PDB file of C-alpha atoms in Angstrom:
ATOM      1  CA  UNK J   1    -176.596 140.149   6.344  1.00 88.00           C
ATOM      2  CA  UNK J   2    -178.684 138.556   8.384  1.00 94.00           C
ATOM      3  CA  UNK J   3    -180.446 135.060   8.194  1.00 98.00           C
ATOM      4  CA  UNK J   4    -183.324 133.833  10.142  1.00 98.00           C
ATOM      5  CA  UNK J   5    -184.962 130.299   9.356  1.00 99.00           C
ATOM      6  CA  UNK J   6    -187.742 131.151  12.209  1.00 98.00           C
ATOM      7  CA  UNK J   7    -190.589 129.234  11.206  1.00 98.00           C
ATOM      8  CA  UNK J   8    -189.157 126.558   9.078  1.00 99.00           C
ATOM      9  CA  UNK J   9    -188.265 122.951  10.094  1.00 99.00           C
ATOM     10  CA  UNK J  10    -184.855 121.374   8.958  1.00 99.00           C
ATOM     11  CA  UNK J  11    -184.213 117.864   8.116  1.00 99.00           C
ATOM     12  CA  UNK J  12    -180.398 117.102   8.462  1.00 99.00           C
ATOM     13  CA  UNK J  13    -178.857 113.882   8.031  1.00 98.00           C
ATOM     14  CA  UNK J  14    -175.979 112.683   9.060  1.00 96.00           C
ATOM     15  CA  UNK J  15    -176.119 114.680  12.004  1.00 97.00           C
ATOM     16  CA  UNK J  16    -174.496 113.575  15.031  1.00 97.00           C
ATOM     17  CA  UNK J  17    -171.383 114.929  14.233  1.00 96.00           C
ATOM     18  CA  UNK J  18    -168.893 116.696  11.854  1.00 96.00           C
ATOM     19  CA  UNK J  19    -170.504 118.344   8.907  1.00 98.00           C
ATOM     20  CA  UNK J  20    -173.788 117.105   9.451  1.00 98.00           C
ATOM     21  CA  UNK J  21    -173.871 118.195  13.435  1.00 98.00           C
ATOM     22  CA  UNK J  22    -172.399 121.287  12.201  1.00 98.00           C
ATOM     23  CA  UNK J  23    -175.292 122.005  10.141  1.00 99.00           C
ATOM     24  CA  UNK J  24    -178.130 121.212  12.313  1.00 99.00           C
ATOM     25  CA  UNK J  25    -176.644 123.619  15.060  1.00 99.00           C
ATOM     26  CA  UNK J  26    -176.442 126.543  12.378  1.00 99.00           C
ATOM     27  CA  UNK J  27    -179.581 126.314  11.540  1.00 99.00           C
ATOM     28  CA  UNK J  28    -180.826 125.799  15.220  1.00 99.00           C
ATOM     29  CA  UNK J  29    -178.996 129.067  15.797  1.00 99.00           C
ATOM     30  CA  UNK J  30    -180.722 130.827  13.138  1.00 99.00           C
ATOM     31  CA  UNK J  31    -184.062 129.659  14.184  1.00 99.00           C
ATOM     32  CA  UNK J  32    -185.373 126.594  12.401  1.00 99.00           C
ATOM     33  CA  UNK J  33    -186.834 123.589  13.980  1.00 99.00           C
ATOM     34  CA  UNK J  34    -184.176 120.412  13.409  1.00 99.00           C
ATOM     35  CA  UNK J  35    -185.143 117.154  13.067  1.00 99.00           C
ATOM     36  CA  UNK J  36    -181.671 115.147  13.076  1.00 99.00           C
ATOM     37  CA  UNK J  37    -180.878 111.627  11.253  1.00 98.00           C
ATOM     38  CA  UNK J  38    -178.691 109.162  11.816  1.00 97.00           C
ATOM     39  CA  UNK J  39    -178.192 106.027  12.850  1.00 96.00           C
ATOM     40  CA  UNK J  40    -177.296 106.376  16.794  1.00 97.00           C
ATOM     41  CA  UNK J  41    -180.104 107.222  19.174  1.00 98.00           C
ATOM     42  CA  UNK J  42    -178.018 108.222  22.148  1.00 98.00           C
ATOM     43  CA  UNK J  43    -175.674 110.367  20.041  1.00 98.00           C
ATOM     44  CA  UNK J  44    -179.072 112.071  18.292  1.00 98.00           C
ATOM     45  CA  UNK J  45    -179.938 112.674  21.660  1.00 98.00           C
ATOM     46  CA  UNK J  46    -176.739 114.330  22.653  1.00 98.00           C
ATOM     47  CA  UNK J  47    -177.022 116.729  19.818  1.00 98.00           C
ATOM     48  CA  UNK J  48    -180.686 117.371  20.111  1.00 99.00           C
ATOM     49  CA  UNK J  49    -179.608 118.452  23.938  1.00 98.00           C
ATOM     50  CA  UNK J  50    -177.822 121.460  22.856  1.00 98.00           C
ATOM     51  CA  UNK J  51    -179.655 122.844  19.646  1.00 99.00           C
ATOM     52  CA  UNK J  52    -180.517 126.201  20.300  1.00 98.00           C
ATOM     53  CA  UNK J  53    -184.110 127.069  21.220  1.00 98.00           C
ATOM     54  CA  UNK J  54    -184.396 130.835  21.745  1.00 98.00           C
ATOM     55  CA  UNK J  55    -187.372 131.239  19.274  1.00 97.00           C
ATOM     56  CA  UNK J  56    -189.211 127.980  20.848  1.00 97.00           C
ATOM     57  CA  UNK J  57    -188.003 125.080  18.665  1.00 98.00           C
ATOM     58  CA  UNK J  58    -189.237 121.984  19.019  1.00 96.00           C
ATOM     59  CA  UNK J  59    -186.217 120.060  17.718  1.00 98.00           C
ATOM     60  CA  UNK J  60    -187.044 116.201  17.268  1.00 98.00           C
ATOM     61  CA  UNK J  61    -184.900 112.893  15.608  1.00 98.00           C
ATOM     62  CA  UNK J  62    -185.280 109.986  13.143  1.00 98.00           C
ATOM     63  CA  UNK J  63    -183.216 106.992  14.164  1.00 98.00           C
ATOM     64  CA  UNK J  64    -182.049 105.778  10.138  1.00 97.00           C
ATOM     65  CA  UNK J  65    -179.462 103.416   9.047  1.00 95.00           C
ATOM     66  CA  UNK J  66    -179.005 105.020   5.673  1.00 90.00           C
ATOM     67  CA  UNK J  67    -177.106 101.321   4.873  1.00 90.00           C
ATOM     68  CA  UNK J  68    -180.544  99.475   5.797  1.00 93.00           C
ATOM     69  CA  UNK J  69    -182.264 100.779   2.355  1.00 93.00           C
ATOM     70  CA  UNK J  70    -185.551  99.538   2.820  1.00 94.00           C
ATOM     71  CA  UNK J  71    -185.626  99.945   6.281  1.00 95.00           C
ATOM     72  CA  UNK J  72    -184.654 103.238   5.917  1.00 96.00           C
ATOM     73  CA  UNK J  73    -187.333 104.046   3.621  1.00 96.00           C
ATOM     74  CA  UNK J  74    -189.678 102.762   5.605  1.00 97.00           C
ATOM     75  CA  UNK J  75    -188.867 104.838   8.398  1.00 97.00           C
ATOM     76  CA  UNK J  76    -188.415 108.091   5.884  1.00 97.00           C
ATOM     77  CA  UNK J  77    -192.041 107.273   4.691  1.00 97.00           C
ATOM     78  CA  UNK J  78    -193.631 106.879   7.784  1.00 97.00           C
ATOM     79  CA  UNK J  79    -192.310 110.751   9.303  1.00 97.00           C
ATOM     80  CA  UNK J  80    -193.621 112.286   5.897  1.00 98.00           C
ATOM     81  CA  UNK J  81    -197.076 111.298   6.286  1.00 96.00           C
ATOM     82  CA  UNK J  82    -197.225 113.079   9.296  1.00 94.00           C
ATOM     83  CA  UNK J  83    -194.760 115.652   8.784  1.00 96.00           C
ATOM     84  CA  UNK J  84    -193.556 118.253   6.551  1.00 97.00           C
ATOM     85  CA  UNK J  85    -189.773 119.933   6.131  1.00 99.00           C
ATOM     86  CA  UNK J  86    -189.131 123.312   4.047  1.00 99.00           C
ATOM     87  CA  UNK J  87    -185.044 122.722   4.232  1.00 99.00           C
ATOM     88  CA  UNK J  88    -183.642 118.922   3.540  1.00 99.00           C
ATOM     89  CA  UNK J  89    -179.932 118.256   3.657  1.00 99.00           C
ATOM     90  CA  UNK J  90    -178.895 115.199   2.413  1.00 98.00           C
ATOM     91  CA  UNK J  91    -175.773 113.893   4.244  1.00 97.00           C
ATOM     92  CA  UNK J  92    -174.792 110.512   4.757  1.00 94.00           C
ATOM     93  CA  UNK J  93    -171.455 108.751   5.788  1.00 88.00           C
ATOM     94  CA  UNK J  94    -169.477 107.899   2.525  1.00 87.00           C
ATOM     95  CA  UNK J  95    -168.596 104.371   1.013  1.00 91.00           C
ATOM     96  CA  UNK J  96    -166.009 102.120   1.878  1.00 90.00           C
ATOM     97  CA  UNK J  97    -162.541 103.510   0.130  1.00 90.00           C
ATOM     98  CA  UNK J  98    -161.036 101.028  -2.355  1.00 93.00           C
ATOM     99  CA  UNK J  99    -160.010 100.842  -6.212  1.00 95.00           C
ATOM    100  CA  UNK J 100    -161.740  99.723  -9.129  1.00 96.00           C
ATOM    101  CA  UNK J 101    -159.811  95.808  -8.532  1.00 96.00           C
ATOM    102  CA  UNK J 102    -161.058  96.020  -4.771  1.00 96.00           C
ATOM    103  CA  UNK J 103    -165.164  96.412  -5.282  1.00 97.00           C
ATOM    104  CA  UNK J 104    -167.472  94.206  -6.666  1.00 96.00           C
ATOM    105  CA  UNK J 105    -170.919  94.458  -8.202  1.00 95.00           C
ATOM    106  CA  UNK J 106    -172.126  94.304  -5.113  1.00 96.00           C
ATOM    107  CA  UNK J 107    -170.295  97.480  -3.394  1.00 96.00           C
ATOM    108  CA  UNK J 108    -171.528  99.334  -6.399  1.00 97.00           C
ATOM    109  CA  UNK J 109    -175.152  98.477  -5.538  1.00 96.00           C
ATOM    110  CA  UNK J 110    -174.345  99.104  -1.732  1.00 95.00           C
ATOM    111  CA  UNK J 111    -172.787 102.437  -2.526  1.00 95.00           C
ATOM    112  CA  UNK J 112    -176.201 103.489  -4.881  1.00 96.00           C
ATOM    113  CA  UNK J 113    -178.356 102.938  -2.324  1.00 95.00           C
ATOM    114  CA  UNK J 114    -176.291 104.734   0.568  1.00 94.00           C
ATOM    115  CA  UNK J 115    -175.367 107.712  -1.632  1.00 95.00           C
ATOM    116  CA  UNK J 116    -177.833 108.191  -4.303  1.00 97.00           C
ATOM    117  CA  UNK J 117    -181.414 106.305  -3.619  1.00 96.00           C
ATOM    118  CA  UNK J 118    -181.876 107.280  -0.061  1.00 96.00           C
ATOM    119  CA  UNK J 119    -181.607 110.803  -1.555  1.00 97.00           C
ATOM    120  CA  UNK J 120    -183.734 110.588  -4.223  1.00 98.00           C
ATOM    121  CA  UNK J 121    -186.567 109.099  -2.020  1.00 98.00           C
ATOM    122  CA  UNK J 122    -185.891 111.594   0.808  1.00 98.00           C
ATOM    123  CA  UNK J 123    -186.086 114.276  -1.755  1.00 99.00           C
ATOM    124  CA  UNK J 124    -189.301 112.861  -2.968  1.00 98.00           C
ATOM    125  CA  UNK J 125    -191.306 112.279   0.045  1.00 98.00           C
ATOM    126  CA  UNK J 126    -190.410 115.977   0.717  1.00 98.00           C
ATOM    127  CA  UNK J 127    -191.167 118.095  -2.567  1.00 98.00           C
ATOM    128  CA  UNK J 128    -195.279 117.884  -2.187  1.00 98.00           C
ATOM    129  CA  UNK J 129    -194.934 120.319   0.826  1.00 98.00           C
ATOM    130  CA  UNK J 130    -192.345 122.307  -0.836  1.00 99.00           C
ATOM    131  CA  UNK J 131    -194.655 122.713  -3.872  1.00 98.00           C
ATOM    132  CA  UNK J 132    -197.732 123.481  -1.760  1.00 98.00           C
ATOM    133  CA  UNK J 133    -195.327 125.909   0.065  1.00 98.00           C
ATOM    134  CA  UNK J 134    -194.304 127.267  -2.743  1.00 98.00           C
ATOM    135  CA  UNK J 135    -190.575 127.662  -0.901  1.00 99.00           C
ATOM    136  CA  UNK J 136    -188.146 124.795  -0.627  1.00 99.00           C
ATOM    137  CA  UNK J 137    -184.601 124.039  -0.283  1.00 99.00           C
ATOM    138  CA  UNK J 138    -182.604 120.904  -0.966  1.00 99.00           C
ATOM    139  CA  UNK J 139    -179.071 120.875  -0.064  1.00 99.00           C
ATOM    140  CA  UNK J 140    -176.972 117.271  -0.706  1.00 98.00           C
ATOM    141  CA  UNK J 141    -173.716 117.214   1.091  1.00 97.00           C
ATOM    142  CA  UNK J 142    -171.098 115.467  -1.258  1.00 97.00           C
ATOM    143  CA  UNK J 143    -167.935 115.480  -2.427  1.00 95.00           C
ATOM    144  CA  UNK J 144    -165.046 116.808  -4.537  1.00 95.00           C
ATOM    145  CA  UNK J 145    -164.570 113.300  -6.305  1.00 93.00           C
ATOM    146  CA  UNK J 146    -167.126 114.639  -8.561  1.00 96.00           C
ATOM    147  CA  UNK J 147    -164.689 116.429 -10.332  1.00 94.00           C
ATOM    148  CA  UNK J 148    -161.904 115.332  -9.843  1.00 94.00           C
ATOM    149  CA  UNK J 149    -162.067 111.651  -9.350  1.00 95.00           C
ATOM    150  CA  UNK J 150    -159.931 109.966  -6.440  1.00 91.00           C
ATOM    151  CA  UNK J 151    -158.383 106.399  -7.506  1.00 93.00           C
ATOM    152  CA  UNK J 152    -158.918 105.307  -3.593  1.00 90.00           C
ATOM    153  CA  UNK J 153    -162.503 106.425  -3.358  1.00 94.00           C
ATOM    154  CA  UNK J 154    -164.067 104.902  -6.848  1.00 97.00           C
ATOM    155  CA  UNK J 155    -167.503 104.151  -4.875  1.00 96.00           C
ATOM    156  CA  UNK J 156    -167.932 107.460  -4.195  1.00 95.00           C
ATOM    157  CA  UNK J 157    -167.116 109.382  -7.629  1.00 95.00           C
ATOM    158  CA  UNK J 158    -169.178 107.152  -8.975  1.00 97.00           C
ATOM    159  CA  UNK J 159    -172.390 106.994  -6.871  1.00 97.00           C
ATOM    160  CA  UNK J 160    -171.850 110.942  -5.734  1.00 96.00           C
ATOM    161  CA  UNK J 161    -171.564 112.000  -9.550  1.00 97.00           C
ATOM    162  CA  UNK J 162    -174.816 110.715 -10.687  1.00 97.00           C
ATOM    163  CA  UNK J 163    -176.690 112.037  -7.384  1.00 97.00           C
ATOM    164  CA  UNK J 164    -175.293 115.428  -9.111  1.00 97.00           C
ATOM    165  CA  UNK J 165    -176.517 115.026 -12.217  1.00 98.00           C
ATOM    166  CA  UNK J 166    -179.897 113.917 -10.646  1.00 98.00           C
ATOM    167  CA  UNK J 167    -179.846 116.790  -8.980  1.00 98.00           C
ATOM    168  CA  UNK J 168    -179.224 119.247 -11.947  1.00 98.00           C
ATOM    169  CA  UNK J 169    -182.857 117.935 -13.776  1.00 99.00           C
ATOM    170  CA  UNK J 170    -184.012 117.897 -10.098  1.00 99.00           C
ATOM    171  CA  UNK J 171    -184.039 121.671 -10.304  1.00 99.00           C
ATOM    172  CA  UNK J 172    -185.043 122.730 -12.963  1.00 99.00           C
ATOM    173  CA  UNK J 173    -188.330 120.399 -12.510  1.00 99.00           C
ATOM    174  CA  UNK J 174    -188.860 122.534  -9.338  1.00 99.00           C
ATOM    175  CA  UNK J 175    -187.644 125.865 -10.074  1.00 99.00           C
ATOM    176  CA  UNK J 176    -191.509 127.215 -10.861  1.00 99.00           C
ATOM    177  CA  UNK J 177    -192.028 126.042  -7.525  1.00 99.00           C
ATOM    178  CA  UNK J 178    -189.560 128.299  -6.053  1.00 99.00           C
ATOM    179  CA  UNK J 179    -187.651 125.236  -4.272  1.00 99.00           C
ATOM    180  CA  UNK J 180    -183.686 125.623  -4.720  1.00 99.00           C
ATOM    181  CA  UNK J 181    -181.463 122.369  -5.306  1.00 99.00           C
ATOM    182  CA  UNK J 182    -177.576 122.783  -4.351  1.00 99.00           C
ATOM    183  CA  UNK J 183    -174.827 120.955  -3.921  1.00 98.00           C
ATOM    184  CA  UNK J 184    -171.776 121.338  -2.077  1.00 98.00           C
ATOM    185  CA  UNK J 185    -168.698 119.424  -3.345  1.00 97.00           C
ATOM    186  CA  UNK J 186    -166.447 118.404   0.213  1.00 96.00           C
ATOM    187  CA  UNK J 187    -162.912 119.256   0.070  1.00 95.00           C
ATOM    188  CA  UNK J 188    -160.665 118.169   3.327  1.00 95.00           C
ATOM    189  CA  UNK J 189    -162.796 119.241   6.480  1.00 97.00           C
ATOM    190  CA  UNK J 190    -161.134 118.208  10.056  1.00 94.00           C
ATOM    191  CA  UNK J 191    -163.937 115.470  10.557  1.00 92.00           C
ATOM    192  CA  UNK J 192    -163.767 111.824  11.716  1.00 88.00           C
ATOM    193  CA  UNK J 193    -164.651 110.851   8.356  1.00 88.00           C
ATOM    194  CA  UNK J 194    -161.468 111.955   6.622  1.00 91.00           C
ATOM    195  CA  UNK J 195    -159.094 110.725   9.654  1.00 92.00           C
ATOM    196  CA  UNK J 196    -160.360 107.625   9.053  1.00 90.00           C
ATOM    197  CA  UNK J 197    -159.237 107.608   5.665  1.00 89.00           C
ATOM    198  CA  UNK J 198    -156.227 108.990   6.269  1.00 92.00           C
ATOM    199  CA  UNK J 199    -155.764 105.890   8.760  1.00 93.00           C
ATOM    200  CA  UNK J 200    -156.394 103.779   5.892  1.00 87.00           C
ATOM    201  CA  UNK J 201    -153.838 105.621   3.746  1.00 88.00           C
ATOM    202  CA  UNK J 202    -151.374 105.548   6.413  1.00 91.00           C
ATOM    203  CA  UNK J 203    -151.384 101.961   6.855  1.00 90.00           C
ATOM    204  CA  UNK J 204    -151.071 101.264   2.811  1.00 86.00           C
ATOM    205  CA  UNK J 205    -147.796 103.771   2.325  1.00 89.00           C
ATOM    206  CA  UNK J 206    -146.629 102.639   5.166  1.00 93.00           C
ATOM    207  CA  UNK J 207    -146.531 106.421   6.951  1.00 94.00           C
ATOM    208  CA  UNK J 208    -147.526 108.305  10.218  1.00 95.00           C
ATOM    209  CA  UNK J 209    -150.777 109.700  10.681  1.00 94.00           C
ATOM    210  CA  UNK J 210    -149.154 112.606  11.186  1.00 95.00           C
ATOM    211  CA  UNK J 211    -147.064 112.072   7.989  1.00 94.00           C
ATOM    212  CA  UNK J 212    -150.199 111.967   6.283  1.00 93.00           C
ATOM    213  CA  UNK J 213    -151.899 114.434   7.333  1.00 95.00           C
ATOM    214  CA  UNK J 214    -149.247 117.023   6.690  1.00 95.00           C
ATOM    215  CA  UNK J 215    -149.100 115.805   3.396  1.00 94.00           C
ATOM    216  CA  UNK J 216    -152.971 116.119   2.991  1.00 94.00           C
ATOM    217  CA  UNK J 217    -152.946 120.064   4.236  1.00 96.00           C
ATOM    218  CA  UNK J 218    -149.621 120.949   2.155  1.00 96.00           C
ATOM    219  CA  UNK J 219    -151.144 120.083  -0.881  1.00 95.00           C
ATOM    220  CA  UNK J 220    -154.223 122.722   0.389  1.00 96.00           C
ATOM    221  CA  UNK J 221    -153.279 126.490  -0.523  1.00 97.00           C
ATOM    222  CA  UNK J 222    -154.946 127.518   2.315  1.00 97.00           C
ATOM    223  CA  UNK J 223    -152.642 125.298   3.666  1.00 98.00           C
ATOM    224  CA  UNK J 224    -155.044 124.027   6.721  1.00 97.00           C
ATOM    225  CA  UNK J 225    -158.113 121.407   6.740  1.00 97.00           C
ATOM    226  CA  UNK J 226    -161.433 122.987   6.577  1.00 97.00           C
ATOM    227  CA  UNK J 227    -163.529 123.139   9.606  1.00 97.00           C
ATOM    228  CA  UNK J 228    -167.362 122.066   9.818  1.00 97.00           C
ATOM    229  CA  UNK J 229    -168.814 125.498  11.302  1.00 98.00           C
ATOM    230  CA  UNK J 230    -167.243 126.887   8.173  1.00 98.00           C
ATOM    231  CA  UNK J 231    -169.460 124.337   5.915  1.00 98.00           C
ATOM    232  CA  UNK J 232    -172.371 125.040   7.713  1.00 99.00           C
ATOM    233  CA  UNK J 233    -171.998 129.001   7.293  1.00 98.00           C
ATOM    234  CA  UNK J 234    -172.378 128.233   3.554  1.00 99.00           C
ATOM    235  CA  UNK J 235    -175.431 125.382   3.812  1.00 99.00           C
ATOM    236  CA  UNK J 236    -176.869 127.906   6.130  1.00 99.00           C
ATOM    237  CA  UNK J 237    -176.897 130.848   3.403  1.00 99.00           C
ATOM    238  CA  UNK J 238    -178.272 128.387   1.033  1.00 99.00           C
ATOM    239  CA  UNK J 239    -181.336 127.590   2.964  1.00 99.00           C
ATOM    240  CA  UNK J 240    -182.087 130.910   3.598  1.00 99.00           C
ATOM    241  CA  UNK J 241    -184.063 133.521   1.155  1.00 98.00           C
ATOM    242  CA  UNK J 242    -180.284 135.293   0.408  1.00 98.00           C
ATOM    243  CA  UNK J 243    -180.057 132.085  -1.744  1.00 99.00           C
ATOM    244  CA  UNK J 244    -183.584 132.148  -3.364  1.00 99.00           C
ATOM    245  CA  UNK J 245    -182.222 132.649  -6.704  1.00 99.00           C
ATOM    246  CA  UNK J 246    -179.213 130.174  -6.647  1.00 99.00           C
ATOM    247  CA  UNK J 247    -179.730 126.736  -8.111  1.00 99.00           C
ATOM    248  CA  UNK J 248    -179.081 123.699  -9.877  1.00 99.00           C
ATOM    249  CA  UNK J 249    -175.299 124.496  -8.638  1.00 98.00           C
ATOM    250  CA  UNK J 250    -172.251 122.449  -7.832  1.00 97.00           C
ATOM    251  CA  UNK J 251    -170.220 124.456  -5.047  1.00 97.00           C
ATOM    252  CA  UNK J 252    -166.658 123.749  -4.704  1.00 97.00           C
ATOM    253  CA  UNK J 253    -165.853 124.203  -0.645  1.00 97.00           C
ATOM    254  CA  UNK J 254    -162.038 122.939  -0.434  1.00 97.00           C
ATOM    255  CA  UNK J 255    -159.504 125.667   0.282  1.00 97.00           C
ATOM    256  CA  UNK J 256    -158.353 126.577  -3.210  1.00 96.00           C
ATOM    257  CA  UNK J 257    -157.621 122.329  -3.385  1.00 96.00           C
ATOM    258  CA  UNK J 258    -158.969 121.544  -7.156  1.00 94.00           C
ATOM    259  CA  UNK J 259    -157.252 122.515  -9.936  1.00 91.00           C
ATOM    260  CA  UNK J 260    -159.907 122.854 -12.543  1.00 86.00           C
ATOM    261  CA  UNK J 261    -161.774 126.200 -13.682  1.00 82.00           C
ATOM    262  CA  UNK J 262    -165.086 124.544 -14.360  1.00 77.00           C
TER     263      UNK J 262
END
């Protein structure tokens, strides 16, 4: 099977590294223009510097602080009314980790606007050219949590499960339109992101990293962490007209990890 995204542009956030860098060089490599997010310039740079370019690309970047809400949307505004995207993955970096006794009210609205609103407005400001287009594809990178909920990581089952749900109504709204809406749920992927937690966890049980980690890949059947080219193989195949009749879905990517049938 082959997949070519020649002609299409590709909005990717998160994208200086892990999951989201994966992406954006996937899709580079199959042929779409990339316009990376985040919040680094120099790093956006950096990855910009090595998307591919065989089928004349144009590759371009957004500097966004996906914590800076209404800065952000400013900025997210401003590049859609001059510019259009057929592919949109929504990736961000995840809450702080903590318990229901260690957040406020406050995290909670933090957490909604990092995980869910600048989403929803992305998503928004990107559907008219997917309807004129007749062809669109929203991808949202999240997280296992939404099925099976982590005690350390309440921010994010909460705010990740209702950007699922929104997503679910999402597409069906747009199906006519022939615009897809997926999402992938994140199992244990050898990123910065989940050694960072795993620091975290460390400290708390008083363990090794290494102690940690072991424990984190045993309890895997596949008995090793995911690895981001792997993730972007599947957002890849779901940007791409193999995928044209696959949506409104919740894709478990985790090694075998969650227990539940459904």
């Amino acid at each position: 099977m082959k997949i070519s995204l020649i002609g299409k542009t590709a909005m990717v956030g998160g994208s200086t590294s892990g999951i989201g860098k994966a992406i954006a060089i996937a899709l580079a490599d199959c042929g779409a223009h990339v316009i990376l997010v985040a919040r680094n310039e120099e790093k956006l740079k950096a990855v910009q510097d090595i998307l591919d370019t065989t089928h004349g690309q144009q590759h371009d970047h957004l500097v966004v602080d996906f914590s800076l809400f209404d800065q952000a949307k400013e900025r997210i505004a401003a590049f859609f009314s001059g510019r259009k995207v057929d592919i949109l993955v929504n990736n961000t970096n995840g809450p702080s980790a903590g318990g229901i006794k260690e957040k406020a009210a406050e995290d909670y609205q933090q957490a909604f606007e990092l995980l869910f609103q600048y989403a929803v407005y992305t998503t928004l400001q990107a559907l008219p050219h997917m309807e004129a287009n007749q062809f669109g594809r929203i991808i949202n990178v999240s997280s296992m949590t939404v099925k099976e909920p982590q005690d350390t990581l309440v921010l994010s089952n909460t705010m990740r499960t209702a950007l699922v749900s929104w997503s679910k109504s999402l597409s069906r709204a747009v199906a006519a339109h022939q615009i897809t809406v997926n999402t992938v749920l994140t199992g244990y992927f050898d990123t910065d992101r989940l050694n960072s937690l795993m620091e975290m966890q460390a400290g708390k049980m008083q363990l090794s990293f290494e102690e940690v980690k072991a424990k984190r890949i045993d309890a895997i059947p596949m008995k090793r962490l995911g690895k981001p080219e792997e993730y972007a193989s599947l957002v890849t195949f779901l940007a791409s007209d193999h995928a044209a009749y696959l949506t409104g879905t919740a894709i478990q990517l985790d090694g075998g990890l969650m227990t539940g049938m459904l």
